[in-house]
Coordinates of C-alpha atoms in Angstrom, one line a residue:
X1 CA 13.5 2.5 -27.8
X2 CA 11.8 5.7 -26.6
X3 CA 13.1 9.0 -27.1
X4 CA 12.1 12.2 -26.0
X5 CA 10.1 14.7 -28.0
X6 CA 12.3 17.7 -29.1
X7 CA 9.7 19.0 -32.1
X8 CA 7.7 21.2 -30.3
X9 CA 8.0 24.6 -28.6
X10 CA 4.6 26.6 -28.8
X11 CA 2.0 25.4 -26.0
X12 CA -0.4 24.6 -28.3
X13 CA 1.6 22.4 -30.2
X14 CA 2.7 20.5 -27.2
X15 CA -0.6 19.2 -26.2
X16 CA -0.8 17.0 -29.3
X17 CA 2.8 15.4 -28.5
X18 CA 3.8 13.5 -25.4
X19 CA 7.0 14.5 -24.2
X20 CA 7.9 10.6 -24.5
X21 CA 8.2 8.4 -27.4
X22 CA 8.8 5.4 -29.0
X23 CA 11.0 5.9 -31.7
X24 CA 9.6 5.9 -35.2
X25 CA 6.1 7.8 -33.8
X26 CA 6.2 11.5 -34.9
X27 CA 2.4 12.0 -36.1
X28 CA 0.2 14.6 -33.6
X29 CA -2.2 12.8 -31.4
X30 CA -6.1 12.9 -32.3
X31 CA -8.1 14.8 -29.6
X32 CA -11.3 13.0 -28.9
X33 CA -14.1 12.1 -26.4
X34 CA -14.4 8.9 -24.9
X35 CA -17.6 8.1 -25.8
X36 CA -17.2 8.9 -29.3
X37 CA -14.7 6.0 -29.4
X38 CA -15.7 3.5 -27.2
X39 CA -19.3 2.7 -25.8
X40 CA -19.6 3.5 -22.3
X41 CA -22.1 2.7 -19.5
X42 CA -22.4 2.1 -15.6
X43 CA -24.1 -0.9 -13.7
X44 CA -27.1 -1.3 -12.2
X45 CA -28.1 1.5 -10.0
X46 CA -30.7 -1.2 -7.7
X47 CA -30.0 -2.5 -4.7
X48 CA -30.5 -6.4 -4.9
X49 CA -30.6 -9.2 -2.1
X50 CA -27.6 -10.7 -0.8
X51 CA -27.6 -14.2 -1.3
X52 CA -24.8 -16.8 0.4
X53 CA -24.0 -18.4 -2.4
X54 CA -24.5 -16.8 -6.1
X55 CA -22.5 -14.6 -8.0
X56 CA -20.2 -11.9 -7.6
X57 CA -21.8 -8.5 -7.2
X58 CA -19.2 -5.8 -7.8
X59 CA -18.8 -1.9 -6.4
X60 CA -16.5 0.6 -5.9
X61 CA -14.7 -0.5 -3.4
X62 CA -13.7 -4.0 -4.8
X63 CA -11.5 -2.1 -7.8
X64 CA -7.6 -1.6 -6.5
X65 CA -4.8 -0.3 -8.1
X66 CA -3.4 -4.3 -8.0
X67 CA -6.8 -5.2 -10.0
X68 CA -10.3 -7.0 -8.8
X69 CA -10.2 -7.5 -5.0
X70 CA -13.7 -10.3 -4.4
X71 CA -11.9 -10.6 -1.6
X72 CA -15.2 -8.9 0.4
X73 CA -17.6 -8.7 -2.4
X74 CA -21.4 -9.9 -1.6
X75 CA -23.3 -11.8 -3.8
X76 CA -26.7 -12.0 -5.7
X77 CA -29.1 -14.5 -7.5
X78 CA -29.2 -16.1 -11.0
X79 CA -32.1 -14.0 -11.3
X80 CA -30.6 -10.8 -10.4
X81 CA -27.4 -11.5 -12.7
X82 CA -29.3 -12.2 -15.5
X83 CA -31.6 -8.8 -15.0
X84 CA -28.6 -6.7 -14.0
X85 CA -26.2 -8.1 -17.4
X86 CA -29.3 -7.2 -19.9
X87 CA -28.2 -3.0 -19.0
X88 CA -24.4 -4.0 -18.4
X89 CA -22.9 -7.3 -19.3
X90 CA -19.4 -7.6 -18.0
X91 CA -17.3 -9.3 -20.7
X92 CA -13.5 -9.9 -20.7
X93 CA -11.4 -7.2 -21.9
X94 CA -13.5 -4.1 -20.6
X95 CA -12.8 -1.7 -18.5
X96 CA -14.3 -1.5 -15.1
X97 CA -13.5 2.1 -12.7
X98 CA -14.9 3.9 -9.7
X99 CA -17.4 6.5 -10.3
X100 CA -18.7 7.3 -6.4
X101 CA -16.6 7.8 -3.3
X102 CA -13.2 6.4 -4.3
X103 CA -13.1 7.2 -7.9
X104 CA -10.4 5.4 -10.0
X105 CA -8.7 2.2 -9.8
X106 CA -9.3 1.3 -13.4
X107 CA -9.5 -2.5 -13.9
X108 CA -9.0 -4.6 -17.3
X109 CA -11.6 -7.3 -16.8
X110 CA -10.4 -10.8 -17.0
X111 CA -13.2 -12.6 -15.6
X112 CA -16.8 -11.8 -16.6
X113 CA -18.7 -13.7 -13.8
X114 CA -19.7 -10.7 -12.1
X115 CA -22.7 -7.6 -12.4
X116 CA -21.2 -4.6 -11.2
X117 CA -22.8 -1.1 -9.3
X118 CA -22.2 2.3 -9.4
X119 CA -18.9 1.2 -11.3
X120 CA -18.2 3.0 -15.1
X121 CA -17.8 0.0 -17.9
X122 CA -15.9 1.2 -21.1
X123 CA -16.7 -2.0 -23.4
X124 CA -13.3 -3.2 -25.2
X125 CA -13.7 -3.8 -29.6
X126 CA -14.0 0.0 -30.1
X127 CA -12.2 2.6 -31.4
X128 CA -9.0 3.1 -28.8
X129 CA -7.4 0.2 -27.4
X130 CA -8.6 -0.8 -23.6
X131 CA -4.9 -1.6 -23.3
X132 CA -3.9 1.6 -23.7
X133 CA -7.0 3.2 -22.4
X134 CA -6.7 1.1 -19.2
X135 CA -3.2 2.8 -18.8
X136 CA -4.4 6.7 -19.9
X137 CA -6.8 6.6 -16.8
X138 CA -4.1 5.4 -14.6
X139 CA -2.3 8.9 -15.8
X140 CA -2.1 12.3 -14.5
X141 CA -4.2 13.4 -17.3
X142 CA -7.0 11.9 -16.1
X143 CA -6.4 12.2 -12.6
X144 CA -6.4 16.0 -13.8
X145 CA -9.6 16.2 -15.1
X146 CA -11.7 14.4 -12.2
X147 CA -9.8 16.5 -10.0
X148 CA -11.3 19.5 -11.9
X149 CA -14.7 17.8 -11.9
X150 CA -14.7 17.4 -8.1
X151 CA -13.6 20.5 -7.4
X152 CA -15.7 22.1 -4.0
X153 CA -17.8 19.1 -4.2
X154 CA -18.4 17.0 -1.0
X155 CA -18.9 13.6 -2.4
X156 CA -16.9 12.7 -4.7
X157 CA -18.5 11.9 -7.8
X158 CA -18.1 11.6 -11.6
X159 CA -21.3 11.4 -13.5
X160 CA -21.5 9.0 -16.8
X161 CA -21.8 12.0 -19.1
X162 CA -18.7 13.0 -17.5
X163 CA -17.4 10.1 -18.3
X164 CA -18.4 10.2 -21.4
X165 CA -17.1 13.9 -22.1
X166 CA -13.4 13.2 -21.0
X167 CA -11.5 14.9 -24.1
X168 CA -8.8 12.3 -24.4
X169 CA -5.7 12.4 -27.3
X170 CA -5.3 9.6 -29.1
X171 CA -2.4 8.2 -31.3
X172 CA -2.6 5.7 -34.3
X173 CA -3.2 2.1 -33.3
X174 CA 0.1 0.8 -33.6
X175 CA 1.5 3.4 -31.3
X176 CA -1.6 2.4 -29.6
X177 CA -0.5 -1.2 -28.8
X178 CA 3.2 -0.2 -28.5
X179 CA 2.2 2.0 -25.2
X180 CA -0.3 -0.6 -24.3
X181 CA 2.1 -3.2 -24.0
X182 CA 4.7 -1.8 -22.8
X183 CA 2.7 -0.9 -19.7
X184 CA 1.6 -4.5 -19.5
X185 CA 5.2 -5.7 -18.8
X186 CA 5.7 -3.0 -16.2
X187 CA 2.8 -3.9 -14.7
X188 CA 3.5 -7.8 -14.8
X189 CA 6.8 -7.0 -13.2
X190 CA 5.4 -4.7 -10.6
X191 CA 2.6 -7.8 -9.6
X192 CA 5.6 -10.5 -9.7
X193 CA 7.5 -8.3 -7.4
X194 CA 4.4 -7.8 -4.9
X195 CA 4.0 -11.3 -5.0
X196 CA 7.6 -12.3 -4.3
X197 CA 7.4 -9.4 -1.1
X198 CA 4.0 -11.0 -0.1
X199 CA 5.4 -14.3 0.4
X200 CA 8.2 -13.3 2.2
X201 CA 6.2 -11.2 4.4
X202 CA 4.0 -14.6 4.7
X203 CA 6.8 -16.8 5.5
X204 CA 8.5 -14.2 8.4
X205 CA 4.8 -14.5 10.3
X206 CA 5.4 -18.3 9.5
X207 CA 8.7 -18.2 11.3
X208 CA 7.3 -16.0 14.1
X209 CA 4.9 -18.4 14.9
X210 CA 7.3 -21.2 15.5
X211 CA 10.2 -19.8 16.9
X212 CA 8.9 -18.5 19.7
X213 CA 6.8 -20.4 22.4
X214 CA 3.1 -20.4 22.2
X215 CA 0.7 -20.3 25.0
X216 CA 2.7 -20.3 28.0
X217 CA 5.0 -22.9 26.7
X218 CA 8.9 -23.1 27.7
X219 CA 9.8 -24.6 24.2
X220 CA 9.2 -23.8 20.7
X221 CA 8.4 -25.2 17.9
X222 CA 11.2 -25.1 15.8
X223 CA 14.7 -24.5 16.6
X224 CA 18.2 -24.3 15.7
X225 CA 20.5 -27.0 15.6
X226 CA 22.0 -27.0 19.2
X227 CA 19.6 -25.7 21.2
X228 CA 17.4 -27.4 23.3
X229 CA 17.0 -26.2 26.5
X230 CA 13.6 -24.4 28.2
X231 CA 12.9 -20.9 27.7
X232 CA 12.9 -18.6 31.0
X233 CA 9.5 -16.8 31.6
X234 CA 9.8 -13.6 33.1
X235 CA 8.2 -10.2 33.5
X236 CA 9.1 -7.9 30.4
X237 CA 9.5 -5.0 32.9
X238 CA 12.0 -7.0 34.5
X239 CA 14.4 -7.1 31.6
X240 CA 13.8 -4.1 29.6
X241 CA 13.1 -0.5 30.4
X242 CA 9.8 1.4 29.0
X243 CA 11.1 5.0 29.1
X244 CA 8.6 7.8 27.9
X245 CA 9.3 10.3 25.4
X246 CA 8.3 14.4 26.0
X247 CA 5.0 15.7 25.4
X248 CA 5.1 18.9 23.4
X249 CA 2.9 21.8 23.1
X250 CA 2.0 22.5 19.6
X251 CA 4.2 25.8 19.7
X252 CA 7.2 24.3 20.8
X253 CA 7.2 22.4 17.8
X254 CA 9.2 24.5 15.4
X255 CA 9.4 24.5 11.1
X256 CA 13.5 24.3 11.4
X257 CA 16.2 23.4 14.6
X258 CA 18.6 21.4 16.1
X259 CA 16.4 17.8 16.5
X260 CA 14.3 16.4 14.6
X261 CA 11.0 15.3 16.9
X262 CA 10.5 12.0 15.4
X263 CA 6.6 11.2 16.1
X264 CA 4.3 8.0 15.5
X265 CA 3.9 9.2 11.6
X266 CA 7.5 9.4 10.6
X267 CA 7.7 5.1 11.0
X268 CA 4.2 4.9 8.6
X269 CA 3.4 7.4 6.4
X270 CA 3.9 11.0 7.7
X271 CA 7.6 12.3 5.7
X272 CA 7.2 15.6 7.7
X273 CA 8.7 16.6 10.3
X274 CA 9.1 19.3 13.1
X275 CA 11.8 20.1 15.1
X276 CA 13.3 21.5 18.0
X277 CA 16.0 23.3 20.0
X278 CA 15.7 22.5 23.2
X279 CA 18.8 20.4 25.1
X280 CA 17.1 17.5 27.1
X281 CA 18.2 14.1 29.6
X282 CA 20.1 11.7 27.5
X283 CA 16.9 9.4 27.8
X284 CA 15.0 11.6 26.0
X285 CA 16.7 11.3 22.3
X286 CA 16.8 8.5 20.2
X287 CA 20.3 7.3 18.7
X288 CA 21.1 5.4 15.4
X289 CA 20.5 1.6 16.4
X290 CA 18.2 2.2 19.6
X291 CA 15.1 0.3 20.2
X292 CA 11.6 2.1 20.1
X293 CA 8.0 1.3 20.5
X294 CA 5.0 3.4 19.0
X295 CA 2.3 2.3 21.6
X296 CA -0.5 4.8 20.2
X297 CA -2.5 4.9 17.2
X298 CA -0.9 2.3 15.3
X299 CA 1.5 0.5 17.4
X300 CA 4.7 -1.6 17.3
X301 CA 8.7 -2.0 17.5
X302 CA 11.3 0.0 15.2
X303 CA 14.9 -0.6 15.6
X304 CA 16.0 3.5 14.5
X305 CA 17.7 4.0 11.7
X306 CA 18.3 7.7 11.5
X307 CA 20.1 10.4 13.1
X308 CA 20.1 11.6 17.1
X309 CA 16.5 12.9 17.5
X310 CA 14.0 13.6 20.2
X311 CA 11.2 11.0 20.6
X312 CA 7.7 11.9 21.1
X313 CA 5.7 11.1 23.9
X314 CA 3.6 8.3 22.3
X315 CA 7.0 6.5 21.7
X316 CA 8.6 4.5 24.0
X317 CA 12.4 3.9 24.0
X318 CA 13.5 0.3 25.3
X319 CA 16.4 -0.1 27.2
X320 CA 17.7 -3.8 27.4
X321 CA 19.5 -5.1 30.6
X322 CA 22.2 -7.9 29.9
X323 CA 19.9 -10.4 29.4
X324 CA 18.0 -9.7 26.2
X325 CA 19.7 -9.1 22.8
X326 CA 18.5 -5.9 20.7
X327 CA 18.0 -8.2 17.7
X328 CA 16.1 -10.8 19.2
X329 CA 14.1 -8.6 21.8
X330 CA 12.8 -6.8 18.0
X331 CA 11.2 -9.9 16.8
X332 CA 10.1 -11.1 20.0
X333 CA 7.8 -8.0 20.1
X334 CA 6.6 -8.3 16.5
X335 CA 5.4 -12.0 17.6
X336 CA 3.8 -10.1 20.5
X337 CA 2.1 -7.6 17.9
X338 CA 0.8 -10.2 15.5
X339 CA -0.4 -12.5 18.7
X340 CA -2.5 -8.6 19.3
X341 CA -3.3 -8.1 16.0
X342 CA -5.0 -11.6 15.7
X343 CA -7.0 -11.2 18.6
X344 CA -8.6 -8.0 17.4
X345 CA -9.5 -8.8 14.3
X346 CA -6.2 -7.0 12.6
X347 CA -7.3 -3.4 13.4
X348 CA -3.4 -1.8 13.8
X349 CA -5.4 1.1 16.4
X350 CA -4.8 -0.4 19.5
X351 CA -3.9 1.4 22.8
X352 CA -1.2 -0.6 24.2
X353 CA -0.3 0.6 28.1
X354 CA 3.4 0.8 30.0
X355 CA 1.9 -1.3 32.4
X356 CA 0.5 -3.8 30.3
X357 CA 4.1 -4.1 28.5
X358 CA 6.1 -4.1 31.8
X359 CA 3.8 -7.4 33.5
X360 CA 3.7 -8.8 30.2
X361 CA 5.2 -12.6 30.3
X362 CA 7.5 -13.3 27.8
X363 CA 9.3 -16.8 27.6
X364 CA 13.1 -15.8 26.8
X365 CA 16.0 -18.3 25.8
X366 CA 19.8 -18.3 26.9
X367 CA 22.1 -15.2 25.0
X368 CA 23.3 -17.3 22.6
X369 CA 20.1 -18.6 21.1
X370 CA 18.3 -15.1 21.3
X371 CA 21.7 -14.1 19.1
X372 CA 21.3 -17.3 16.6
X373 CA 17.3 -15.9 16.0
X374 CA 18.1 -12.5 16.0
X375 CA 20.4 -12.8 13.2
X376 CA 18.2 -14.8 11.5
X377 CA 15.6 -12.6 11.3
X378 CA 17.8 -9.5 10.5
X379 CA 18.5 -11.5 7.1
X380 CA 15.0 -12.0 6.3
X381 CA 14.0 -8.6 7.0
X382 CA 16.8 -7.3 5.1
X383 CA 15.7 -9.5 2.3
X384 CA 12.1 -7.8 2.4
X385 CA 13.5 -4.0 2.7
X386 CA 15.5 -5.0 -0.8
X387 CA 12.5 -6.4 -2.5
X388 CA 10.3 -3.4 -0.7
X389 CA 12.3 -0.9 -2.4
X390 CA 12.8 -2.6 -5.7
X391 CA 8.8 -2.5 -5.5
X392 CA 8.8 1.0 -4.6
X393 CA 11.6 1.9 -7.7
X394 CA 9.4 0.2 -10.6
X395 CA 6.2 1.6 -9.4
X396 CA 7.9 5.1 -9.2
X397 CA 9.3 4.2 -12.7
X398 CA 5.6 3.3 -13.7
X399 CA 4.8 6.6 -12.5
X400 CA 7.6 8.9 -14.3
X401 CA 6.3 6.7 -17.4
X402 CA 2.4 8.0 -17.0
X403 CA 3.6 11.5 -16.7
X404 CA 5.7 11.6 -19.7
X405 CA 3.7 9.5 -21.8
X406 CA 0.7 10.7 -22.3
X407 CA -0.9 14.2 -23.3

């Protein structure tokens, strides 16, 4: 059970308390420095040879906030492994974090058949837990204090004395391991979950694949019970309509209005907006259930979800004549974008033209199939939005948990 901490009201006072609790914990935390409690040291600073086969060679940029990614590491020699591990062995149950560039993404070690780089190793058996330690530099305290190291630097950068020097507070050891595992199961949850969303992601593209026609073909190759007649091919510009949306001047984009100007940010990662006042043509807004296609920058369909805005002009709304269904026309264009995507190497910045879009062939089956597959495929992507946002509500609970937890 944890309960909140109601002791404390001078400021002082507070910083040896968390503001969150497990019941039965009431003693003030011990302030300390890192490496007072736990030895601490960074990998080699040399710059081996690259071997084809040998073993992992580990920087900054294989750590991730899901653990060790070797999924691009490079690799060196028997010789160099055994030179490198004689200033910093990597054993199972340290602590590996970026020091250069991206700095961060502490990792518990579970494997030690790596050397590491330019990479901070806090060796586990000392004073403080790794467990919980692993789970204090995922926290807004120490976020907080490299942020105040960095600060009006170009390169970001946090030096092992630095390291060293981070004034941490620490409780006794069994409040220690209670914190420790506690975050443990939040974080096993958290991975089952991305797992689980991974796979499903993993079987749609599966899905993709098959039911819809490869190559030119008429026929795919798998279908529903029923069905077995050849696909149509036709011009995309023949059944669907690309219309444009308005280009705007910066100063016509406005901090409060009528409209929302939904732009190529809003579907990824931008949660700003601008707005505007102006009344335009009918084919210039975008309605709850309409159709769209972000062509520029990082491209692809959306079927709109929100309320009546104005689209921007690297947005293309897509009418449908009476042969196409909404549903099925959605999916057919996400096979189109992975078919892209595989043919350049997965980079999501590619310039995709009207023209290209309207003499695009695209192999189309009778209404009633298009509706069987459309549905379909709604289900499944409903199924990843729930296990999206279940994600997204334990990793903001994660979150709210680091804040509270720690002081």
């Amino acid at each position: 059970m944890i309960s909140q901490n109601r002791r404390l009201t001078m400021k002082d006072n507070q910083a040896k308390y968390p503001q969150l609790r497990f019941k039965g914990f009431t003693d003030p935390w011990e302030q300390r420095k890192l490496g007072e409690l736990n030895d601490v040291r960074d990998g080699t600073h040399d710059s081996p040879k690259y071997v084809v086969n040998g073993h992992p060679f580990v920087t900054s940029k294989n750590l991730s906030d899901q653990g060790l990614d070797l999924s691009d590491v490079s690799y060196i020699s028997d010789e160099d492994f055994a030179a490198f591990n004689k200033r910093s062995k990597v054993d199972v149950g340290d602590i590996l974090f970026g020091m250069i560039g991206t700095i961060g993404h502490p990792v518990l070690v579970e494997s030690d058949s790596f050397a590491i780089k330019n990479v901070a190793l806090i060796k586990g058996g000392g004073k403080i837990s790794n467990c919980y330690l692993l789970q204090l530099l995922k926290s807004p305290v120490f976020d907080r204090y490299v942020k105040r190291e960095n600060a009006g630097g170009t390169q970001k950068f946090l030096g092992l004395n630095l390291v060293r020097d981070f004034v941490l507070r620490v409780p006794n050891d069994d409040e220690q391991r209670k914190i420790g595992t506690f975050f443990a199961y939040l974080d096993n949850l958290i991975a089952v979950n991305q797992r689980k969303l991974t796979k499903l992601k993993e079987l749609k593209q599966g899905y993709l694949q098959k039911l819809f026609p490869k190559n030119g073909s008429k026929f795919p190759q798998l279908r529903f019970a029923g069905f077995a007649d050849a696909w149509e091919q036709r011009k995309l510009g023949e059944v669907a309509t690309f219309l444009n949306g308005r280009a705007y001047k910066q100063d016509e984009l406005l901090d409060s209005g009528k409209y929302k100007v939904l732009r190529v940010g809003n579907f990824y990662t931008n949660d700003s907006w601008y707005y505007s006042n102006m009344e335009l043509g009918d084919k210039y807004y975008v309605d709850k259930g309409d159709l769209v296609y972000t062509w520029s920058a990082t491209f692809g369909p959306h079927i709109w979800s929100g309320e009546k805005v104005i689209y921007h002009y690297h947005i293309w709304k897509v009418e449908l004549s009476k042969f196409l269904d909404r549903n099925f026309t959605l999916q057919l264009l996400e096979a189109d974008k992975a078919r892209l995507l595989s043919s350049t190497n997965g980079s999501t910045m590619i310039h995709v033209t009207k023209g290209d879009m309207e003499s695009k062939i695209v192999s189309i089956p009778n209404i009633d199939e298009q509706k069987q597959i459309g549905s379909f495929f709604k289900q499944l992507d409903n199924t990843i939005t729930l296990h999206q946002r279940k994600l997204e509500k334990l990793q903001e609970l994660k979150k709210g948990y680091l804040q509270k937890m720690f002081c």
